[in-house]
Short mmCIF file of C-alpha atoms in Angstrom, two decimals:
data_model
loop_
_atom_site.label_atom_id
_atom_site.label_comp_id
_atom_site.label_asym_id
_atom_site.label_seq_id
_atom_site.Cartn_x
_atom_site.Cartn_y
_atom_site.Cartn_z
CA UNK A 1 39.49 150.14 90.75
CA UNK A 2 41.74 147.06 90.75
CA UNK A 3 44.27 146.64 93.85
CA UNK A 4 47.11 144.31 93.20
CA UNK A 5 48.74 143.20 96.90
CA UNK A 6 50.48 140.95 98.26
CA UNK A 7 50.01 138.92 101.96
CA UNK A 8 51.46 140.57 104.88
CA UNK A 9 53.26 143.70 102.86
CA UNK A 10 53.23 147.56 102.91
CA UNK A 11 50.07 147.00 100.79
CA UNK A 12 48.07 146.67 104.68
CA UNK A 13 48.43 150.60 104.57
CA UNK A 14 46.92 151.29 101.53
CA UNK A 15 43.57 148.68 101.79
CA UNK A 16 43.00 150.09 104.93
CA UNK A 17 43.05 153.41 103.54
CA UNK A 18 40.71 152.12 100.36
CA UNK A 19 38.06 150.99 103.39
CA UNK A 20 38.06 154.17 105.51
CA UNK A 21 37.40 156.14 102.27
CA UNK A 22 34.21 153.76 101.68
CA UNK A 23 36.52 152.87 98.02
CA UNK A 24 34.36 150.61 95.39
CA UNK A 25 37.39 148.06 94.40
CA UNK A 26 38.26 144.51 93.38
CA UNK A 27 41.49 142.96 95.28
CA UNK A 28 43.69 141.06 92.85
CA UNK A 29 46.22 139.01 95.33
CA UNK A 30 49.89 138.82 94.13
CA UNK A 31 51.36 135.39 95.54
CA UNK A 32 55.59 136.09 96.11
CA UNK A 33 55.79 132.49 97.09
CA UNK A 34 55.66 131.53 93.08
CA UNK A 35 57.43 135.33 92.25
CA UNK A 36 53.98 136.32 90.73
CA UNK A 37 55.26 140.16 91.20
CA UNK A 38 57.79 139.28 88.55
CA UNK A 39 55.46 137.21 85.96
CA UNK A 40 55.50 138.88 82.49
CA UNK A 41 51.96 139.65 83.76
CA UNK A 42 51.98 141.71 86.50
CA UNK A 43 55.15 143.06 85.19
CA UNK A 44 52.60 144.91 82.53
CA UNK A 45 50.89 146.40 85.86
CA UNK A 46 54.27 147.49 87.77
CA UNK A 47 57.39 146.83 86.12
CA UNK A 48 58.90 147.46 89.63
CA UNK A 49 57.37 143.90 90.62
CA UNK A 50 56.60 145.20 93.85
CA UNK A 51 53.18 145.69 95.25
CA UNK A 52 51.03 147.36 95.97
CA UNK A 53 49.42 148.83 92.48
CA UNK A 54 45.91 150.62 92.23
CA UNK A 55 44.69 150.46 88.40
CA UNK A 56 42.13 153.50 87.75
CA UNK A 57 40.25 154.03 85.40
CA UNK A 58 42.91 156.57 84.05
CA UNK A 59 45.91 154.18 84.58
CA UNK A 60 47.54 152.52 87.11
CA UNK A 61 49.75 154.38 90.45
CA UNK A 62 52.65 152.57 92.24
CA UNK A 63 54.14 153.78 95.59
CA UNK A 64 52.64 154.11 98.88
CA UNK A 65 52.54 157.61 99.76
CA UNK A 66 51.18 158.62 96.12
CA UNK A 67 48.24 155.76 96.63
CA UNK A 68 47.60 157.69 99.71
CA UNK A 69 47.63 161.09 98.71
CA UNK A 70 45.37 159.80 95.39
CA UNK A 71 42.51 157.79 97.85
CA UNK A 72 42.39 161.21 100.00
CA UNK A 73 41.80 162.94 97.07
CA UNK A 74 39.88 160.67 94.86
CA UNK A 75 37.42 160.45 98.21
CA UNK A 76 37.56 163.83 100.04
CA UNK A 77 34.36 163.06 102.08
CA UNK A 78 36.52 160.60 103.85
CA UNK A 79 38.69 164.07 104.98
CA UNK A 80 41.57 161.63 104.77
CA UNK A 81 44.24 164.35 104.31
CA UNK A 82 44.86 168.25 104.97
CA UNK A 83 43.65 169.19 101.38
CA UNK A 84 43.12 172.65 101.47
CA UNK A 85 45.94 173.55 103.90
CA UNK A 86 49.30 173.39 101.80
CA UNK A 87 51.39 173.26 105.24
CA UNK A 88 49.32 169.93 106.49
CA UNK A 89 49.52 168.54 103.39
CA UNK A 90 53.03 168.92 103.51
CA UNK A 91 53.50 167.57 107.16
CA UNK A 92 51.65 164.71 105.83
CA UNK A 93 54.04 164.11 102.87
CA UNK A 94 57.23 164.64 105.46
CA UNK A 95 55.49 161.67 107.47
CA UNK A 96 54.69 159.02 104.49
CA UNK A 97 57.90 160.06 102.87
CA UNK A 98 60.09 159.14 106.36
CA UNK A 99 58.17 156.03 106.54
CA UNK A 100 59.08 155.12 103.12
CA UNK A 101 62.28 155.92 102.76
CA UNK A 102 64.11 155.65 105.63
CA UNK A 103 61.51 153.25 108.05
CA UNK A 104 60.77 150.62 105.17
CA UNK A 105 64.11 150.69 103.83
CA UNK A 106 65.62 149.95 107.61
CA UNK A 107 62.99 147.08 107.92
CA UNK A 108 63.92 145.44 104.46
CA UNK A 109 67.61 145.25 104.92
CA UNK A 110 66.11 142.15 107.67
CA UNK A 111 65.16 140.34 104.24
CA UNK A 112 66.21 142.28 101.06
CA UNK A 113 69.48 142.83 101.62
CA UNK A 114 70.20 141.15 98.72
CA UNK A 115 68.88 144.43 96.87
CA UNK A 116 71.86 146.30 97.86
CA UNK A 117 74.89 143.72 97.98
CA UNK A 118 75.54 140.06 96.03
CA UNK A 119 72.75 137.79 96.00
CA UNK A 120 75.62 135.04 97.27
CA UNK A 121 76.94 137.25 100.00
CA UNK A 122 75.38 136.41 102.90
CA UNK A 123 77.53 137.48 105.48
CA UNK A 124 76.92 140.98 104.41
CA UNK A 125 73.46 139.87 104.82
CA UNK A 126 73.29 138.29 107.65
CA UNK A 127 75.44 141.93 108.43
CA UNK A 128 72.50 144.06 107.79
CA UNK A 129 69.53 141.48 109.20
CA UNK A 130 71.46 142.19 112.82
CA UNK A 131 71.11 145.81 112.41
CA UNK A 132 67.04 146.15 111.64
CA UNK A 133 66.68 146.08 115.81
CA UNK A 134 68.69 149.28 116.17
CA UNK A 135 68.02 150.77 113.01
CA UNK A 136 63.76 150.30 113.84
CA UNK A 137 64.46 151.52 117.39
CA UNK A 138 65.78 154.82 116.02
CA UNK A 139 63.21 155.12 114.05
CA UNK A 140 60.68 154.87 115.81
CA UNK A 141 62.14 156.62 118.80
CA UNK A 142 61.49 159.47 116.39
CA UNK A 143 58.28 158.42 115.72
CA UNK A 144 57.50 158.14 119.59
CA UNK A 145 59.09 161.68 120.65
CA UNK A 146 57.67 163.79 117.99
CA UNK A 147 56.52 162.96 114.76
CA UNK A 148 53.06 161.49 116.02
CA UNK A 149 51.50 164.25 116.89
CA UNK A 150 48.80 162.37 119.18
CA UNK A 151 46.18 160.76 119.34
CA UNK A 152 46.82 160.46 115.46
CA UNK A 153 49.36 161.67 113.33
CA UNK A 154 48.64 164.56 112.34
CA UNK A 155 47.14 165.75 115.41
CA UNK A 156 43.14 165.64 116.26
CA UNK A 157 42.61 164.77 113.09
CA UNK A 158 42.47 160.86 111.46
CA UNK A 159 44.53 160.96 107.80
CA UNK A 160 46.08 157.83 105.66
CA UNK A 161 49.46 158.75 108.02
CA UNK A 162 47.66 156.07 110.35
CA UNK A 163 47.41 153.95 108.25
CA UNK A 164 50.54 153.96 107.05
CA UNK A 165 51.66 153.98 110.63
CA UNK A 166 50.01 151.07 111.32
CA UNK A 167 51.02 148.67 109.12
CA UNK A 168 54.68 149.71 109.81
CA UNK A 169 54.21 149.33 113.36
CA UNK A 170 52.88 146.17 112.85
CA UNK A 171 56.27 144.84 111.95
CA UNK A 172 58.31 145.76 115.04
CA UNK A 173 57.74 142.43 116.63
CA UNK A 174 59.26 140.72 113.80
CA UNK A 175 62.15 142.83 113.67
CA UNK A 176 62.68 142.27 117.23
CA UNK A 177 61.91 145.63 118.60
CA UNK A 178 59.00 145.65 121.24
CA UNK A 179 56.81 148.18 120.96
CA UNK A 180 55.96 148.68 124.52
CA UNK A 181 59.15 150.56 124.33
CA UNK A 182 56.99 153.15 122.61
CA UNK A 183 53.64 153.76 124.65
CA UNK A 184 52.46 156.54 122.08
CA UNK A 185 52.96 154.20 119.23
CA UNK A 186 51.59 151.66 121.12
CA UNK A 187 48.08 153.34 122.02
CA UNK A 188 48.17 154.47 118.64
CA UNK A 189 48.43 150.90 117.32
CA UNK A 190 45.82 149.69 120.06
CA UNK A 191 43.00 152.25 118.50
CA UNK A 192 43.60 151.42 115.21
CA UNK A 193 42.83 147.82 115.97
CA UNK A 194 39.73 148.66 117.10
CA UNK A 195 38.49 150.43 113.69
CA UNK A 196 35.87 148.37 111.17
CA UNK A 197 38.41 149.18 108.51
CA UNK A 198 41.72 147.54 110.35
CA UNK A 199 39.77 144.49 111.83
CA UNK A 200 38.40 143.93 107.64
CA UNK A 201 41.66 144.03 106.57
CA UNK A 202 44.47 142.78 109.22
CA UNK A 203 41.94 139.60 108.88
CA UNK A 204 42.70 139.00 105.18
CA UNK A 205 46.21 139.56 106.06
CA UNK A 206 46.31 137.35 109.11
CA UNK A 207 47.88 140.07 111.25
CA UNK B 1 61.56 181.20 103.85
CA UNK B 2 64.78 179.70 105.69
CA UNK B 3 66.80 176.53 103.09
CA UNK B 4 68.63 175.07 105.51
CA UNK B 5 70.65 172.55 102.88
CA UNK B 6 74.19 171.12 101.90
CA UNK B 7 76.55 171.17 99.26
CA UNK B 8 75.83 168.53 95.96
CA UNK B 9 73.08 166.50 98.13
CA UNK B 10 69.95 166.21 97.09
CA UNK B 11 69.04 169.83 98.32
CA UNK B 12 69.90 170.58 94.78
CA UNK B 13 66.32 169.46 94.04
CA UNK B 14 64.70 171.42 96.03
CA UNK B 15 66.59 174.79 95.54
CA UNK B 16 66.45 174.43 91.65
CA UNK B 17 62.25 174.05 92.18
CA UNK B 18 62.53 176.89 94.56
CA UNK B 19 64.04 179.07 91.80
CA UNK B 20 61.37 177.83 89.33
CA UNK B 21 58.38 178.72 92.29
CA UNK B 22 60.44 182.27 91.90
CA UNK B 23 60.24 182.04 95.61
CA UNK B 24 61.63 184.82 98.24
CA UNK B 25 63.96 182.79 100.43
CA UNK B 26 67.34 183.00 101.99
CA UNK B 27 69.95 180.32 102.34
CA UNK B 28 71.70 178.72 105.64
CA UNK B 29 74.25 176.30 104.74
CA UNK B 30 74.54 173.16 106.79
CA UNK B 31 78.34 171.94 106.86
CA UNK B 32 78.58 168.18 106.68
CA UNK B 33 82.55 168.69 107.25
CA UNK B 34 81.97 169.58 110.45
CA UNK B 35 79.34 167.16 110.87
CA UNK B 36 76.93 170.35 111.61
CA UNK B 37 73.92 168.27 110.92
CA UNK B 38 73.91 166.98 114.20
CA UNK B 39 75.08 169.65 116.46
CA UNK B 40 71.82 170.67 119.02
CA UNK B 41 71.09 173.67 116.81
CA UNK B 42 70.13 171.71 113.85
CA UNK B 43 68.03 169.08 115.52
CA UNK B 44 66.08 171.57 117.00
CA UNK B 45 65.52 172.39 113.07
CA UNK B 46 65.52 168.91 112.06
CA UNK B 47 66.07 165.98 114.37
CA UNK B 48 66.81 163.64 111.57
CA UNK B 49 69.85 165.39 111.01
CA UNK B 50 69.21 165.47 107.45
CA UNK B 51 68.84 167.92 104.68
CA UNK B 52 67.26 169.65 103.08
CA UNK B 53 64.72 171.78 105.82
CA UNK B 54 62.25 174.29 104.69
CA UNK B 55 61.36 177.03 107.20
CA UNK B 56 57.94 178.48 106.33
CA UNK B 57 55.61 181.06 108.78
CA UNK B 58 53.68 177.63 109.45
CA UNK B 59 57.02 175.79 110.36
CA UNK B 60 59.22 173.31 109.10
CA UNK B 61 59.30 170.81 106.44
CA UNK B 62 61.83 168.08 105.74
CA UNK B 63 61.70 164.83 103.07
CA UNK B 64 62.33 166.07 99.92
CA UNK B 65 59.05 164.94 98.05
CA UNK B 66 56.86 166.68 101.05
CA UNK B 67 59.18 170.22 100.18
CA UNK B 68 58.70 169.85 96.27
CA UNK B 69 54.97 169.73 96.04
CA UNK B 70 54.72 172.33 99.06
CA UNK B 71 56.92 174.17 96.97
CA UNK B 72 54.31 173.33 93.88
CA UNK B 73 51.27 173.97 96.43
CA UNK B 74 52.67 177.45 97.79
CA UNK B 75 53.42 178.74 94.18
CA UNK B 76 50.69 177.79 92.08
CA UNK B 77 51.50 180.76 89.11
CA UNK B 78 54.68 178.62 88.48
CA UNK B 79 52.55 175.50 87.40
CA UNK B 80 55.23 173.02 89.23
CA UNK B 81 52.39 170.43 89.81
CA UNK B 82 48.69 169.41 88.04
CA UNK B 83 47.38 170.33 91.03
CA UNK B 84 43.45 170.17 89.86
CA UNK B 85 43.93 166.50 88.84
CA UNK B 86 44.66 163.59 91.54
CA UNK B 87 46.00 161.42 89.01
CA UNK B 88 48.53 163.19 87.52
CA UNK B 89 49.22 164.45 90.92
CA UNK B 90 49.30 160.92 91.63
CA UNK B 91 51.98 160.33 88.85
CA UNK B 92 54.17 162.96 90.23
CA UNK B 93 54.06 161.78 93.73
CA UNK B 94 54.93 157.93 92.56
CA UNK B 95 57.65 159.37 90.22
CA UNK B 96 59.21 161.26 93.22
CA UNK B 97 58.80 158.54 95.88
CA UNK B 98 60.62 156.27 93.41
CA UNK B 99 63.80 158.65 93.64
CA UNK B 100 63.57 158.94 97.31
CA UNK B 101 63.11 155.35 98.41
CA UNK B 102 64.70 153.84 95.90
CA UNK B 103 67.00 155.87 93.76
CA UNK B 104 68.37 157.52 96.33
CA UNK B 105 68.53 154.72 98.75
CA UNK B 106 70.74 152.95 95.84
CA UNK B 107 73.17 155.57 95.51
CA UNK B 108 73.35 155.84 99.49
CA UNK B 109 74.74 152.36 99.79
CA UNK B 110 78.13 153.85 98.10
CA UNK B 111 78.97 156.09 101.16
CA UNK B 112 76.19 155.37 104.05
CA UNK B 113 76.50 152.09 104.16
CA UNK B 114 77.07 152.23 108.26
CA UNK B 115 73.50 152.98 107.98
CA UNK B 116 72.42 149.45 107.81
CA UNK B 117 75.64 147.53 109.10
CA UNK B 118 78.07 148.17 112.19
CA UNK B 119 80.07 151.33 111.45
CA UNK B 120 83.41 149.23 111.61
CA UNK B 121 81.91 146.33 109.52
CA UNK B 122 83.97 147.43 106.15
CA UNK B 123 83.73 144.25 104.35
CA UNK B 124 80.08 145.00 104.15
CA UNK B 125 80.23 148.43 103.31
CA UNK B 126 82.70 147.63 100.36
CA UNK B 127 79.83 144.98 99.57
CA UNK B 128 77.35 147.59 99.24
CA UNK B 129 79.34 150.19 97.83
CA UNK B 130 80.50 147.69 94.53
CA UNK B 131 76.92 146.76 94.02
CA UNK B 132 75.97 150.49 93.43
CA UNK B 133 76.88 150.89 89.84
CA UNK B 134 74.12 147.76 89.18
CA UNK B 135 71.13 149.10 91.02
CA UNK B 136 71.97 152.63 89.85
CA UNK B 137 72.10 151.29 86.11
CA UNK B 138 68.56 149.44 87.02
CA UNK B 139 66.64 152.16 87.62
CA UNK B 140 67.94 154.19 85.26
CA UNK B 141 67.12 151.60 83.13
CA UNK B 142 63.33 152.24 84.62
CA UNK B 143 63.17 155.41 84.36
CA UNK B 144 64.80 156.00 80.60
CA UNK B 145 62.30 153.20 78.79
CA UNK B 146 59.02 154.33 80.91
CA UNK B 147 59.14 156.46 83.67
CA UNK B 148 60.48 159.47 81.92
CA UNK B 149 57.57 160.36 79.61
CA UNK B 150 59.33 162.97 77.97
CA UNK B 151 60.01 165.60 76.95
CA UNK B 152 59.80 166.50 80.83
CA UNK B 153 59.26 163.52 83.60
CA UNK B 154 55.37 163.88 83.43
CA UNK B 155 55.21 164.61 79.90
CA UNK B 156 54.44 167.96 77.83
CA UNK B 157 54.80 169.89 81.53
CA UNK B 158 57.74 170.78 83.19
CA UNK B 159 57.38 169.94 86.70
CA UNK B 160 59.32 169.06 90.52
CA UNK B 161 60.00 165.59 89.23
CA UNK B 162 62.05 167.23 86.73
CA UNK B 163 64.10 169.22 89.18
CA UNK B 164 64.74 166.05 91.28
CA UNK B 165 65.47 164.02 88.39
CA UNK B 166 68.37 166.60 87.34
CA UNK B 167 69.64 166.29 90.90
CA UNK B 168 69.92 162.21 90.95
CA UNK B 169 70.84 162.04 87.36
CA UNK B 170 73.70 164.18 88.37
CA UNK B 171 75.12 161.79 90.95
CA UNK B 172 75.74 158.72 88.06
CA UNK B 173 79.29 159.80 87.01
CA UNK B 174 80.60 159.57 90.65
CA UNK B 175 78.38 156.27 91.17
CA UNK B 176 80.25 154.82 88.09
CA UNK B 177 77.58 154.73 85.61
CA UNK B 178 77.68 156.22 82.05
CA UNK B 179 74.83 158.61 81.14
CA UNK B 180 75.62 158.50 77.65
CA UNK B 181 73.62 155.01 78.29
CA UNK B 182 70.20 156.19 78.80
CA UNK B 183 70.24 159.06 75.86
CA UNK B 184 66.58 160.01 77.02
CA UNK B 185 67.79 161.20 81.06
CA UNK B 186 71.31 162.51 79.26
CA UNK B 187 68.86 164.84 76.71
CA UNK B 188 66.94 165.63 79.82
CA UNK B 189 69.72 166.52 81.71
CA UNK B 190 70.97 168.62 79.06
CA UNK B 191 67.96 170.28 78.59
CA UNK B 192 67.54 171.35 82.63
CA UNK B 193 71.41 172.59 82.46
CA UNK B 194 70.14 175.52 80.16
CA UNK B 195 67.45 176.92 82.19
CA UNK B 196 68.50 179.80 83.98
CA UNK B 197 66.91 178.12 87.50
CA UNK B 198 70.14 175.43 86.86
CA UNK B 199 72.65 177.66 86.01
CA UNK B 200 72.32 179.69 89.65
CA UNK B 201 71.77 176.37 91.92
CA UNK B 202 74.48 174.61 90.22
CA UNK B 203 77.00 177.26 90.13
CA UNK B 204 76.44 177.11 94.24
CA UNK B 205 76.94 173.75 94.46
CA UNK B 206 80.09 173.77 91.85
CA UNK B 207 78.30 170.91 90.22
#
């Protein structure tokens, strides 16, 4: 398998879940500096040109939660995911999906708010960037008071919701929100930096 | 089974797939006049005050791509998913998470736009709201020259996608797009309006 990435992105989530399912695969690094995610190129890979993308050998899968779900499922030794239990499965799906469409989508109207008004706006912009705090502070107020189960998740359990988790957590400082607001998320975040798989891959990222 | 959901949002997806599953459920509608999704009784069922909510023996679900391949999961006779093959599972779940968390999150910007800027900020929210025709047209635009593999989202198999891409492909007249421009969705959409599923869910929703 072939994962495209790019530096310091969502893609943190799904590496780390490639490494705790013991995954055989090749990085291929995407550089947004020169707009590489929109070269003719990698436009043949994800003609989204956004990262990440896992190529297998049966074709290629964009979208975090569904390169989740397929690395728990390609790699069920790992027991990265409820498999056999339609309700986990689903609480798991309820978590990526909230963390995709509503966490992410709060955290990139910081940068990307171009996405959703005028590239020359900026005061609409600059409108949006002054939200993220509040915005990420709901969120993860959520996230603190009942969506992570404890310790992971899910529960007792360890699934690719961590990982996930994780790398979103990761950003809070950056969107001025400090996570010592959240102790759960915090310990959380504190024993996933202690795992072979996160210390392999926030050092590539330089996180 | 409790649907807790609200008229012409996107629990249209997830009651069409329901019908489909030929699930035994009962309705409870959720009135956004009265702003119902946030009164205590609601959060207790879902504290994003969102919808749609599943209520199964287990519990509850929210995010609409967890409740369509529960749905898939929970009904396996009804062939909603290829559930015995992680990649095309994988193709579904990238398919869907498209539409949630970034379809949808186009087509928010027209009336949520408090969201992600200061509820009284109105310049910004007419910003966002005049830039929704262009992102809606863009991933249409995605979706009718590769996404959509036709006949049905994944291909020869109907499937959830196809329920939720009925729902979103629904909300492009009031977002000022044309479906006549993508004749692949408008076929699509044509097709789903004769099945029988359709005809019940959007004679509720008077859509």
């Amino acid at each position: 398998m072939i994962f495209y990435f790019a530096i310091q992105t969502v893609s943190v989530a799904s590496q780390i879940a490639l490494e705790e399912a013991g995954a055989d695969y090749e990085l291929r690094r995407i550089d947004f500096k020169t707009t590489e995610q929109r070269s003719e190129e990698y436009l043949q890979i994800n003609p989204k040109a956004r990262v990440p993308a896992l190529a297998t050998d049966e074709g290629i899968i964009t979208e975090t939660p569904a390169i989740l779900t397929y690395i728990a499922q390609a790699y069920p030794a790992a027991e990265l995911a409820p498999l056999n239990d339609p309700f986990g499965f689903a609480k798991l799906q309820e978590f990526n999906n909230y963390l995709c469409s509503t966490v992410h989508v709060n955290h990139a109207h910081k940068m990307r708010g171009s996405r959703w008004v005028e590239e020359d706006d900026k005061d609409s912009q600059q409108a949006m960037t002054a939200k993220v705090p509040q915005t990420m502070t709901d969120s993860f107020n959520l996230i603190e008071k009942g969506l992570l189960a404890g310790p992971w998740v899910l529960g007792e359990n360890f699934s690719v919701c961590d990982c996930y988790l994780f790398c979103i957590s990761n950003w809070l400082a950056g969107d001025k929100v400090d996570i010592n607001d959240f102790p759960r998320v915090l310990d959380h975040h504190l024993r996933m930096r202690e795992r072979e798989s996160v210390k392999k891959i926030t050092a590539i990222h330089g996180i």
